[in-house]
Every structure is written in C-alpha cells, then in structure tokens.
PDB file of C-alpha atoms in Angstrom:
ATOM      1  CA  MET A 202       4.149 -27.513 -13.925  1.00 37.00           C
ATOM      2  CA  ALA A 203       7.821 -25.631 -14.476  1.00 38.00           C
ATOM      3  CA  PHE A 204       5.763 -22.849 -15.384  1.00 37.00           C
ATOM      4  CA  ASN A 205       3.268 -22.477 -12.577  1.00 43.00           C
ATOM      5  CA  ASN A 206       6.683 -23.204 -10.399  1.00 42.00           C
ATOM      6  CA  ASN A 207       8.330 -20.142 -11.625  1.00 44.00           C
ATOM      7  CA  ARG A 208       5.263 -18.233 -11.098  1.00 43.00           C
ATOM      8  CA  GLU A 209       4.865 -19.199  -7.840  1.00 41.00           C
ATOM      9  CA  ASN A 210       8.396 -18.399  -6.787  1.00 41.00           C
ATOM     10  CA  ARG A 211       8.250 -14.651  -8.435  1.00 42.00           C
ATOM     11  CA  GLU A 212       5.435 -14.095  -6.536  1.00 41.00           C
ATOM     12  CA  LYS A 213       6.651 -15.093  -3.345  1.00 41.00           C
ATOM     13  CA  ARG A 214      10.018 -13.027  -3.971  1.00 41.00           C
ATOM     14  CA  GLU A 215       7.386  -9.972  -5.158  1.00 42.00           C
ATOM     15  CA  SER A 216       5.995 -10.015  -1.763  1.00 49.00           C
ATOM     16  CA  ASN A 217       7.628  -8.204   1.436  1.00 56.00           C
ATOM     17  CA  GLN A 218       6.955 -10.648   4.068  1.00 83.00           C
ATOM     18  CA  MET A 219       5.681  -9.615   7.453  1.00 87.00           C
ATOM     19  CA  VAL A 220       7.913 -10.724  10.482  1.00 90.00           C
ATOM     20  CA  PHE A 221       5.813  -9.623  14.100  1.00 88.00           C
ATOM     21  CA  GLY A 222       6.905 -10.084  17.674  1.00 89.00           C
ATOM     22  CA  ILE A 223      10.332  -9.146  19.015  1.00 90.00           C
ATOM     23  CA  ARG A 224      11.819 -12.567  19.110  1.00 90.00           C
ATOM     24  CA  ALA A 225      11.223 -13.228  15.923  1.00 90.00           C
ATOM     25  CA  ILE A 226      12.451 -10.225  14.508  1.00 92.00           C
ATOM     26  CA  MET A 227      15.727 -10.846  15.970  1.00 92.00           C
ATOM     27  CA  GLU A 228      15.433 -14.066  14.679  1.00 90.00           C
ATOM     28  CA  ALA A 229      15.216 -12.691  11.173  1.00 88.00           C
ATOM     29  CA  ILE A 230      17.618  -9.932  11.481  1.00 89.00           C
ATOM     30  CA  ASP A 231      20.226 -12.859  13.302  1.00 88.00           C
ATOM     31  CA  ALA A 232      19.694 -15.044   9.871  1.00 83.00           C
ATOM     32  CA  GLY A 233      20.918 -12.269   7.766  1.00 82.00           C
ATOM     33  CA  LYS A 234      17.052 -11.080   6.544  1.00 83.00           C
ATOM     34  CA  GLU A 235      17.476  -7.627   5.269  1.00 85.00           C
ATOM     35  CA  ILE A 236      14.646  -5.396   6.951  1.00 87.00           C
ATOM     36  CA  GLU A 237      12.873  -3.236   4.581  1.00 85.00           C
ATOM     37  CA  ALA A 238      10.894  -1.218   6.994  1.00 87.00           C
ATOM     38  CA  LEU A 239      10.740  -1.684  11.065  1.00 91.00           C
ATOM     39  CA  TYR A 240       8.193  -0.111  13.008  1.00 93.00           C
ATOM     40  CA  LEU A 241       8.270  -0.474  17.103  1.00 93.00           C
ATOM     41  CA  GLN A 242       5.505   0.878  19.590  1.00 91.00           C
ATOM     42  CA  ARG A 243       5.975   4.296  20.986  1.00 90.00           C
ATOM     43  CA  GLY A 244       7.053   3.859  24.872  1.00 84.00           C
ATOM     44  CA  LEU A 245       7.718   0.318  24.244  1.00 83.00           C
ATOM     45  CA  THR A 246      10.074  -1.350  27.385  1.00 82.00           C
ATOM     46  CA  GLY A 247      11.227  -4.280  28.957  1.00 83.00           C
ATOM     47  CA  GLY A 248      14.762  -6.685  28.814  1.00 84.00           C
ATOM     48  CA  LEU A 249      13.619  -8.413  25.359  1.00 86.00           C
ATOM     49  CA  PHE A 250      13.021  -4.937  23.708  1.00 88.00           C
ATOM     50  CA  HIS A 251      16.435  -3.438  25.170  1.00 89.00           C
ATOM     51  CA  ASP A 252      17.814  -6.500  23.480  1.00 91.00           C
ATOM     52  CA  LEU A 253      16.257  -5.575  20.102  1.00 92.00           C
ATOM     53  CA  ARG A 254      17.620  -2.253  20.239  1.00 90.00           C
ATOM     54  CA  ASN A 255      21.210  -3.119  20.297  1.00 91.00           C
ATOM     55  CA  LEU A 256      20.456  -5.980  17.601  1.00 92.00           C
ATOM     56  CA  LEU A 257      19.180  -2.948  15.720  1.00 91.00           C
ATOM     57  CA  THR A 258      22.574  -0.903  16.657  1.00 89.00           C
ATOM     58  CA  GLU A 259      24.759  -3.635  15.662  1.00 89.00           C
ATOM     59  CA  HIS A 260      23.416  -4.106  12.179  1.00 87.00           C
ATOM     60  CA  HIS A 261      22.536  -0.376  11.303  1.00 82.00           C
ATOM     61  CA  ILE A 262      18.874  -0.986  11.112  1.00 86.00           C
ATOM     62  CA  VAL A 263      16.864   1.858  11.202  1.00 84.00           C
ATOM     63  CA  ALA A 264      13.095   1.845  13.175  1.00 88.00           C
ATOM     64  CA  GLN A 265      10.282   3.954  13.406  1.00 87.00           C
ATOM     65  CA  GLN A 266       8.485   4.767  16.566  1.00 90.00           C
ATOM     66  CA  VAL A 267       4.289   4.415  15.463  1.00 91.00           C
ATOM     67  CA  PRO A 268       1.548   4.443  18.083  1.00 92.00           C
ATOM     68  CA  VAL A 269      -0.017   1.130  18.707  1.00 90.00           C
ATOM     69  CA  GLU A 270      -3.424   1.948  16.763  1.00 91.00           C
ATOM     70  CA  LYS A 271      -0.625   1.376  13.362  1.00 90.00           C
ATOM     71  CA  LEU A 272       0.428  -1.871  14.184  1.00 91.00           C
ATOM     72  CA  ASN A 273      -2.794  -3.414  15.039  1.00 90.00           C
ATOM     73  CA  ARG A 274      -3.924  -2.201  11.520  1.00 90.00           C
ATOM     74  CA  LEU A 275      -0.626  -4.324  10.287  1.00 88.00           C
ATOM     75  CA  THR A 276      -1.720  -7.068  11.650  1.00 87.00           C
ATOM     76  CA  PRO A 277      -4.198  -8.272  14.266  1.00 86.00           C
ATOM     77  CA  LYS A 278      -2.304 -10.899  15.943  1.00 86.00           C
ATOM     78  CA  ASN A 279       0.371 -10.379  18.826  1.00 86.00           C
ATOM     79  CA  HIS A 280       2.924  -8.314  17.599  1.00 89.00           C
ATOM     80  CA  GLN A 281       4.233  -7.413  21.219  1.00 86.00           C
ATOM     81  CA  GLY A 282       5.199  -3.735  19.450  1.00 90.00           C
ATOM     82  CA  ALA A 283       7.140  -4.682  16.935  1.00 92.00           C
ATOM     83  CA  VAL A 284       6.669  -5.127  13.079  1.00 92.00           C
ATOM     84  CA  ALA A 285       8.911  -5.561  10.429  1.00 91.00           C
ATOM     85  CA  PHE A 286       8.785  -6.152   6.450  1.00 89.00           C
ATOM     86  CA  ILE A 287      11.786  -8.007   4.989  1.00 88.00           C
ATOM     87  CA  SER A 288      12.984  -6.958   1.541  1.00 86.00           C
ATOM     88  CA  PRO A 289      12.825  -8.897  -1.312  1.00 87.00           C
ATOM     89  CA  ILE A 290      15.933  -7.595  -2.564  1.00 88.00           C
ATOM     90  CA  THR A 291      19.513  -7.927  -1.050  1.00 89.00           C
ATOM     91  CA  TYR A 292      21.441  -4.396  -0.412  1.00 92.00           C
ATOM     92  CA  GLN A 293      24.958  -3.947  -1.610  1.00 92.00           C
ATOM     93  CA  ARG A 294      27.576  -1.608  -0.234  1.00 93.00           C
ATOM     94  CA  ILE A 295      28.793   0.838  -2.893  1.00 96.00           C
ATOM     95  CA  GLU A 296      32.334   0.692  -1.305  1.00 96.00           C
ATOM     96  CA  ASP A 297      32.357  -2.819  -2.674  1.00 96.00           C
ATOM     97  CA  ILE A 298      30.944  -2.213  -6.011  1.00 97.00           C
ATOM     98  CA  ILE A 299      33.608   0.605  -7.323  1.00 98.00           C
ATOM     99  CA  PRO A 300      36.721  -1.387  -7.201  1.00 97.00           C
ATOM    100  CA  GLN A 301      34.759  -4.068  -8.762  1.00 97.00           C
ATOM    101  CA  ILE A 302      33.637  -1.828 -11.880  1.00 97.00           C
ATOM    102  CA  PHE A 303      37.151  -0.541 -12.122  1.00 97.00           C
ATOM    103  CA  GLU A 304      38.540  -3.938 -12.207  1.00 97.00           C
ATOM    104  CA  LYS A 305      36.373  -4.710 -14.957  1.00 96.00           C
ATOM    105  CA  GLY A 306      37.756  -1.656 -16.711  1.00 97.00           C
ATOM    106  CA  GLU A 307      34.376  -0.117 -16.871  1.00 97.00           C
ATOM    107  CA  VAL A 308      34.007   3.557 -16.099  1.00 97.00           C
ATOM    108  CA  PRO A 309      31.665   4.069 -13.463  1.00 98.00           C
ATOM    109  CA  LEU A 310      28.237   5.114 -13.928  1.00 98.00           C
ATOM    110  CA  ILE A 311      26.414   5.599 -10.525  1.00 98.00           C
ATOM    111  CA  LEU A 312      22.685   7.027  -9.706  1.00 98.00           C
ATOM    112  CA  ILE A 313      22.329   8.794  -6.181  1.00 98.00           C
ATOM    113  CA  LEU A 314      18.652   9.245  -5.005  1.00 97.00           C
ATOM    114  CA  ASP A 315      18.163  11.624  -2.167  1.00 96.00           C
ATOM    115  CA  SER A 316      14.640  11.265  -0.545  1.00 87.00           C
ATOM    116  CA  ILE A 317      12.770   9.401  -3.858  1.00 94.00           C
ATOM    117  CA  THR A 318       9.828   8.415  -1.606  1.00 92.00           C
ATOM    118  CA  ASP A 319       7.305   7.430  -4.293  1.00 93.00           C
ATOM    119  CA  VAL A 320       7.332   3.739  -4.693  1.00 92.00           C
ATOM    120  CA  ARG A 321       6.351   4.188  -8.116  1.00 94.00           C
ATOM    121  CA  ASN A 322       8.954   6.732  -8.992  1.00 95.00           C
ATOM    122  CA  MET A 323      11.573   4.500  -7.627  1.00 95.00           C
ATOM    123  CA  GLY A 324      10.334   1.537 -10.043  1.00 96.00           C
ATOM    124  CA  ALA A 325      10.490   3.652 -12.939  1.00 96.00           C
ATOM    125  CA  ILE A 326      14.089   4.892 -12.277  1.00 97.00           C
ATOM    126  CA  ALA A 327      15.538   1.896 -11.636  1.00 97.00           C
ATOM    127  CA  ARG A 328      13.737   0.171 -14.452  1.00 97.00           C
ATOM    128  CA  THR A 329      15.380   3.264 -16.527  1.00 97.00           C
ATOM    129  CA  ALA A 330      18.787   3.070 -15.142  1.00 98.00           C
ATOM    130  CA  GLU A 331      18.969  -0.871 -15.939  1.00 97.00           C
ATOM    131  CA  CYS A 332      17.999   0.140 -19.252  1.00 97.00           C
ATOM    132  CA  ALA A 333      21.136   2.842 -19.646  1.00 97.00           C
ATOM    133  CA  GLY A 334      23.444   0.478 -18.035  1.00 97.00           C
ATOM    134  CA  VAL A 335      23.978   2.223 -14.584  1.00 98.00           C
ATOM    135  CA  HIS A 336      26.355   0.614 -12.508  1.00 98.00           C
ATOM    136  CA  ALA A 337      24.318   0.558  -8.993  1.00 98.00           C
ATOM    137  CA  LEU A 338      21.633   2.937  -7.315  1.00 98.00           C
ATOM    138  CA  VAL A 339      22.452   4.989  -3.897  1.00 98.00           C
ATOM    139  CA  ILE A 340      19.842   5.527  -1.874  1.00 96.00           C
ATOM    140  CA  PRO A 341      19.775   6.742   1.793  1.00 93.00           C
ATOM    141  CA  SER A 342      18.582   3.994   4.752  1.00 86.00           C
ATOM    142  CA  LYS A 343      16.292   6.852   6.120  1.00 83.00           C
ATOM    143  CA  GLY A 344      13.641   8.834   4.274  1.00 85.00           C
ATOM    144  CA  SER A 345      13.656   6.714   0.786  1.00 89.00           C
ATOM    145  CA  ALA A 346      10.856   4.677  -0.904  1.00 89.00           C
ATOM    146  CA  GLN A 347      10.661   1.043   0.202  1.00 85.00           C
ATOM    147  CA  ILE A 348      11.737  -1.532  -2.559  1.00 88.00           C
ATOM    148  CA  ASN A 349       8.443  -3.578  -1.776  1.00 84.00           C
ATOM    149  CA  PRO A 350       6.126  -4.979  -4.244  1.00 82.00           C
ATOM    150  CA  ASP A 351       4.887  -1.996  -6.313  1.00 86.00           C
ATOM    151  CA  ALA A 352       8.485  -1.024  -6.844  1.00 90.00           C
ATOM    152  CA  ILE A 353       9.546  -4.037  -8.079  1.00 89.00           C
ATOM    153  CA  LYS A 354       6.604  -4.497 -10.681  1.00 90.00           C
ATOM    154  CA  THR A 355       6.882  -0.902 -11.576  1.00 93.00           C
ATOM    155  CA  SER A 356      10.655  -1.476 -12.243  1.00 94.00           C
ATOM    156  CA  ALA A 357      10.081  -4.375 -14.573  1.00 94.00           C
ATOM    157  CA  GLY A 358      12.241  -7.047 -12.473  1.00 92.00           C
ATOM    158  CA  ALA A 359      14.784  -4.123 -12.858  1.00 95.00           C
ATOM    159  CA  LEU A 360      15.311  -4.411  -8.754  1.00 94.00           C
ATOM    160  CA  TYR A 361      16.540  -7.188  -8.986  1.00 93.00           C
ATOM    161  CA  LYS A 362      19.028  -7.058 -11.308  1.00 94.00           C
ATOM    162  CA  ILE A 363      20.753  -3.799 -10.775  1.00 96.00           C
ATOM    163  CA  PRO A 364      22.482  -3.638  -7.452  1.00 96.00           C
ATOM    164  CA  VAL A 365      20.863  -1.412  -4.672  1.00 96.00           C
ATOM    165  CA  CYS A 366      22.947   0.376  -1.611  1.00 96.00           C
ATOM    166  CA  ARG A 367      21.450   1.482   0.677  1.00 92.00           C
ATOM    167  CA  GLN A 368      23.819   4.185   2.867  1.00 91.00           C
ATOM    168  CA  GLU A 369      23.240   5.054   6.733  1.00 87.00           C
ATOM    169  CA  ASN A 370      24.898   8.298   5.477  1.00 93.00           C
ATOM    170  CA  LEU A 371      24.513   9.933   1.901  1.00 95.00           C
ATOM    171  CA  LEU A 372      26.947  12.564   2.121  1.00 96.00           C
ATOM    172  CA  GLN A 373      29.483  10.484   3.398  1.00 97.00           C
ATOM    173  CA  SER A 374      28.599   8.096   0.395  1.00 97.00           C
ATOM    174  CA  ALA A 375      28.831  10.612  -1.872  1.00 97.00           C
ATOM    175  CA  LYS A 376      32.308  12.015  -0.494  1.00 97.00           C
ATOM    176  CA  PHE A 377      33.714   8.327  -1.088  1.00 98.00           C
ATOM    177  CA  LEU A 378      32.773   8.134  -4.502  1.00 98.00           C
ATOM    178  CA  GLN A 379      34.543  11.637  -5.131  1.00 98.00           C
ATOM    179  CA  GLU A 380      37.877  10.002  -3.209  1.00 97.00           C
ATOM    180  CA  SER A 381      37.814   6.834  -5.604  1.00 97.00           C
ATOM    181  CA  GLY A 382      37.206   9.540  -8.932  1.00 97.00           C
ATOM    182  CA  LEU A 383      33.989  10.074  -9.620  1.00 98.00           C
ATOM    183  CA  GLN A 384      32.566  13.292 -10.285  1.00 98.00           C
ATOM    184  CA  LEU A 385      29.118  14.406  -8.580  1.00 98.00           C
ATOM    185  CA  VAL A 386      26.572  16.259 -11.057  1.00 98.00           C
ATOM    186  CA  CYS A 387      23.317  17.505  -9.165  1.00 98.00           C
ATOM    187  CA  CYS A 388      20.503  17.389 -11.432  1.00 97.00           C
ATOM    188  CA  THR A 389      19.252  20.879  -9.914  1.00 95.00           C
ATOM    189  CA  GLU A 390      17.315  23.971 -10.997  1.00 93.00           C
ATOM    190  CA  LYS A 391      19.862  26.205  -8.859  1.00 92.00           C
ATOM    191  CA  THR A 392      22.065  26.346 -12.110  1.00 95.00           C
ATOM    192  CA  ASN A 393      22.565  28.382 -15.156  1.00 95.00           C
ATOM    193  CA  ASP A 394      24.304  25.049 -16.360  1.00 97.00           C
ATOM    194  CA  TYR A 395      22.421  22.655 -19.079  1.00 97.00           C
ATOM    195  CA  ILE A 396      23.182  19.014 -18.384  1.00 97.00           C
ATOM    196  CA  TYR A 397      24.620  18.949 -21.909  1.00 97.00           C
ATOM    197  CA  LYS A 398      27.690  20.800 -20.178  1.00 97.00           C
ATOM    198  CA  PRO A 399      29.683  17.632 -17.918  1.00 97.00           C
ATOM    199  CA  ASP A 400      31.738  15.709 -19.449  1.00 98.00           C
ATOM    200  CA  TYR A 401      29.764  12.006 -18.917  1.00 98.00           C
ATOM    201  CA  THR A 402      32.543  10.051 -20.364  1.00 97.00           C
ATOM    202  CA  VAL A 403      34.512  10.189 -17.007  1.00 98.00           C
ATOM    203  CA  PRO A 404      33.790   8.390 -13.876  1.00 98.00           C
ATOM    204  CA  THR A 405      30.401  10.059 -13.077  1.00 98.00           C
ATOM    205  CA  ALA A 406      27.835   9.630 -10.164  1.00 98.00           C
ATOM    206  CA  ILE A 407      24.264  11.551 -10.840  1.00 98.00           C
ATOM    207  CA  ILE A 408      22.560  12.748  -8.460  1.00 98.00           C
ATOM    208  CA  MET A 409      18.449  13.281  -8.435  1.00 97.00           C
ATOM    209  CA  GLY A 410      16.326  14.824  -5.861  1.00 95.00           C
ATOM    210  CA  SER A 411      12.518  14.715  -4.859  1.00 86.00           C
ATOM    211  CA  GLU A 412       9.961  16.697  -6.667  1.00 79.00           C
ATOM    212  CA  ASP A 413       9.262  18.813  -3.806  1.00 81.00           C
ATOM    213  CA  GLU A 414      12.478  19.139  -1.731  1.00 83.00           C
ATOM    214  CA  GLY A 415      14.880  18.753  -4.429  1.00 89.00           C
ATOM    215  CA  ILE A 416      18.488  17.711  -3.762  1.00 95.00           C
ATOM    216  CA  ARG A 417      20.015  18.615   0.023  1.00 94.00           C
ATOM    217  CA  ASN A 418      22.057  21.318  -0.051  1.00 95.00           C
ATOM    218  CA  GLU A 419      25.023  19.278   1.718  1.00 96.00           C
ATOM    219  CA  LEU A 420      25.659  17.431  -1.467  1.00 97.00           C
ATOM    220  CA  ILE A 421      25.309  20.743  -3.459  1.00 97.00           C
ATOM    221  CA  ARG A 422      27.816  22.072  -1.882  1.00 97.00           C
ATOM    222  CA  ILE A 423      30.253  19.318  -2.666  1.00 97.00           C
ATOM    223  CA  ALA A 424      29.078  18.496  -6.581  1.00 98.00           C
ATOM    224  CA  ASP A 425      31.614  19.002  -8.981  1.00 98.00           C
ATOM    225  CA  HIS A 426      28.705  19.867 -11.161  1.00 98.00           C
ATOM    226  CA  LEU A 427      25.570  21.562 -11.203  1.00 98.00           C
ATOM    227  CA  ALA A 428      22.870  20.677 -14.464  1.00 97.00           C
ATOM    228  CA  LYS A 429      19.540  21.552 -15.555  1.00 96.00           C
ATOM    229  CA  ILE A 430      17.537  20.410 -17.867  1.00 96.00           C
ATOM    230  CA  PRO A 431      16.232  23.132 -20.256  1.00 95.00           C
ATOM    231  CA  MET A 432      12.635  23.869 -19.772  1.00 92.00           C
ATOM    232  CA  PHE A 433      10.615  25.924 -22.114  1.00 90.00           C
ATOM    233  CA  GLY A 434       6.611  25.297 -21.436  1.00 88.00           C
ATOM    234  CA  GLU A 435       4.638  26.572 -18.458  1.00 85.00           C
ATOM    235  CA  ILE A 436       5.023  23.641 -16.331  1.00 84.00           C
ATOM    236  CA  GLU A 437       8.228  23.988 -13.985  1.00 78.00           C
ATOM    237  CA  SER A 438       9.314  20.614 -13.287  1.00 82.00           C
ATOM    238  CA  LEU A 439       9.041  16.962 -15.038  1.00 89.00           C
ATOM    239  CA  ASN A 440       8.483  13.948 -13.067  1.00 93.00           C
ATOM    240  CA  VAL A 441      11.781  12.812 -11.307  1.00 95.00           C
ATOM    241  CA  SER A 442      11.540   9.478 -13.110  1.00 95.00           C
ATOM    242  CA  VAL A 443      11.346  11.476 -16.396  1.00 96.00           C
ATOM    243  CA  SER A 444      14.102  13.903 -15.694  1.00 96.00           C
ATOM    244  CA  THR A 445      16.441  11.186 -14.348  1.00 97.00           C
ATOM    245  CA  GLY A 446      15.660   9.029 -18.357  1.00 97.00           C
ATOM    246  CA  VAL A 447      17.151  12.719 -19.879  1.00 97.00           C
ATOM    247  CA  ILE A 448      20.157  13.005 -17.669  1.00 98.00           C
ATOM    248  CA  LEU A 449      21.015   9.370 -18.155  1.00 98.00           C
ATOM    249  CA  TYR A 450      21.020   9.296 -21.882  1.00 97.00           C
ATOM    250  CA  GLU A 451      22.576  12.132 -22.247  1.00 97.00           C
ATOM    251  CA  ALA A 452      25.608  10.819 -20.493  1.00 98.00           C
ATOM    252  CA  ILE A 453      24.989   7.332 -22.590  1.00 97.00           C
ATOM    253  CA  ARG A 454      25.062   9.598 -25.545  1.00 97.00           C
ATOM    254  CA  GLN A 455      28.567  11.376 -24.672  1.00 97.00           C
ATOM    255  CA  ARG A 456      29.653   7.470 -24.443  1.00 96.00           C
ATOM    256  CA  THR A 457      28.669   5.924 -27.183  1.00 95.00           C
ATOM    257  CA  ALA A 458      29.046   8.754 -29.353  1.00 90.00           C
ATOM    258  CA  GLY A 459      31.458   7.828 -32.297  1.00 72.00           C
ATOM    259  CA  GLU A 460      30.609   4.304 -31.895  1.00 72.00           C
TER     260      GLU A 460
END
C-alpha cells in the first residue's frame, strides 16, 4: 500500500495541473502556485481580465496571447479566455542562492541556459548538472522550455533536486553573478580558445545557448571567457545537452585534480 501511495504522489507531482477560468487562475496565483505557462485569448477585455493583468504584473508572470482556437484545444470547458499550467517545481531566486553557497564555504558552479526550448534537452541537462554538483540552473522566464512532465522524466527526477531559478532578465542575472565574484564562461564557437583554457576552480557560471541561436550577443559581450569544444569531424556541432556535459566535466576535472 505504501508503494502505491508513493507512486501516486510521484505521478501527481509530475503532472502540470491545468487551471482554467480567470478567477480560478487569480486564486492559484494568490495561493502562491508557480505558473509554468499562461495562455490568454487575444482581444480579451473586461474588469476581471484587467484585475488578472494587474496580478500578473505584480507577480512578474508572462502570458502568451493566443487565438481562442488554441484554448479550445487545451480544454473544451468554459475557460473564459484564460488557461494556465501550474509548475511541478518551485522556482528559486539566484540572488538568494549565491550567498548560501559562499556561507557553506563552497565554490559556486552555476549553469545559465539561454533559450533552451526543447524540454528533453532541458531534462537531460538538469540530470547531468545535478550529477556534476552544479549549485543551480538559471533560465529566462520567457523563451525557455517548460518544466513539464517530459522534462521531469528526462531529468530522472533531477529537476526536483537542483534549484532552478527562472529570472525575468538573464543579462541582469549574469551581471549580478559577476558582481558576486563569479566569472562568466560562454560555451560558444565564436572564439579560438578551447574549454580547457579557463580556470574553473574559481567561482564560475557557465552559459549554454540553444543549438540554432546560440548565446545571445549581450551575454557574450560581458563574458569573462569564451570557450569552444574541439570538433574534428564533419558534423559541426554537438547536441546542447552533450556539450553541457563536456564542459561541466572539464570544470569538475579541474576541481577534483589532486584528490
């Protein structure tokens, strides 16, 4: 019986709970629920909708404007032009995590994911990061893969264990990390230096970009180091989750050298 209860609890928390209707969504936000995705019907108006928009602004929640047909595909019920999904994890703030790492006497290793939109890549990266002892993942609040059941399962549960920080402004978060004493290392092809050149034994934040877009230029401009993975075959790039594992374990190799 205990086994069945544990399985039921795990399956329940691995589902992104759908909430529909403006008032129900407002109540979920007021209750402190983490909104993973929010879809609002284009052209929606009215006093209750105005109250919802004010609440979204107050809680820094980003909504997507979509045609009513999309909402109808999500649920056949009376959604009132608003459908939300509650996240299975609780997001944290990188501003709170960094001081805690230093207080423990540990050397921060942070992973920033810029526009990683594939949920399975997100899950695979989280699994590798947790195994490598990464202290936190930092993702943008807009333009990032949802932390949904597919991501959770691909991560083998790592997304329940490693702190995930969903930040409204990735550039400001990167600058905060620099001001906190962390170096920024961008894993990018836009350099002649290999990933072996930076010293990862110091406080470090590694930035990974999407396979199609790469790391945004504003992050590359402020980086302390640009580093690329050596490539000798005909295929020009690795999958981003594989690339993340390669550079993370170079950092771990350096940090464990001599042990």
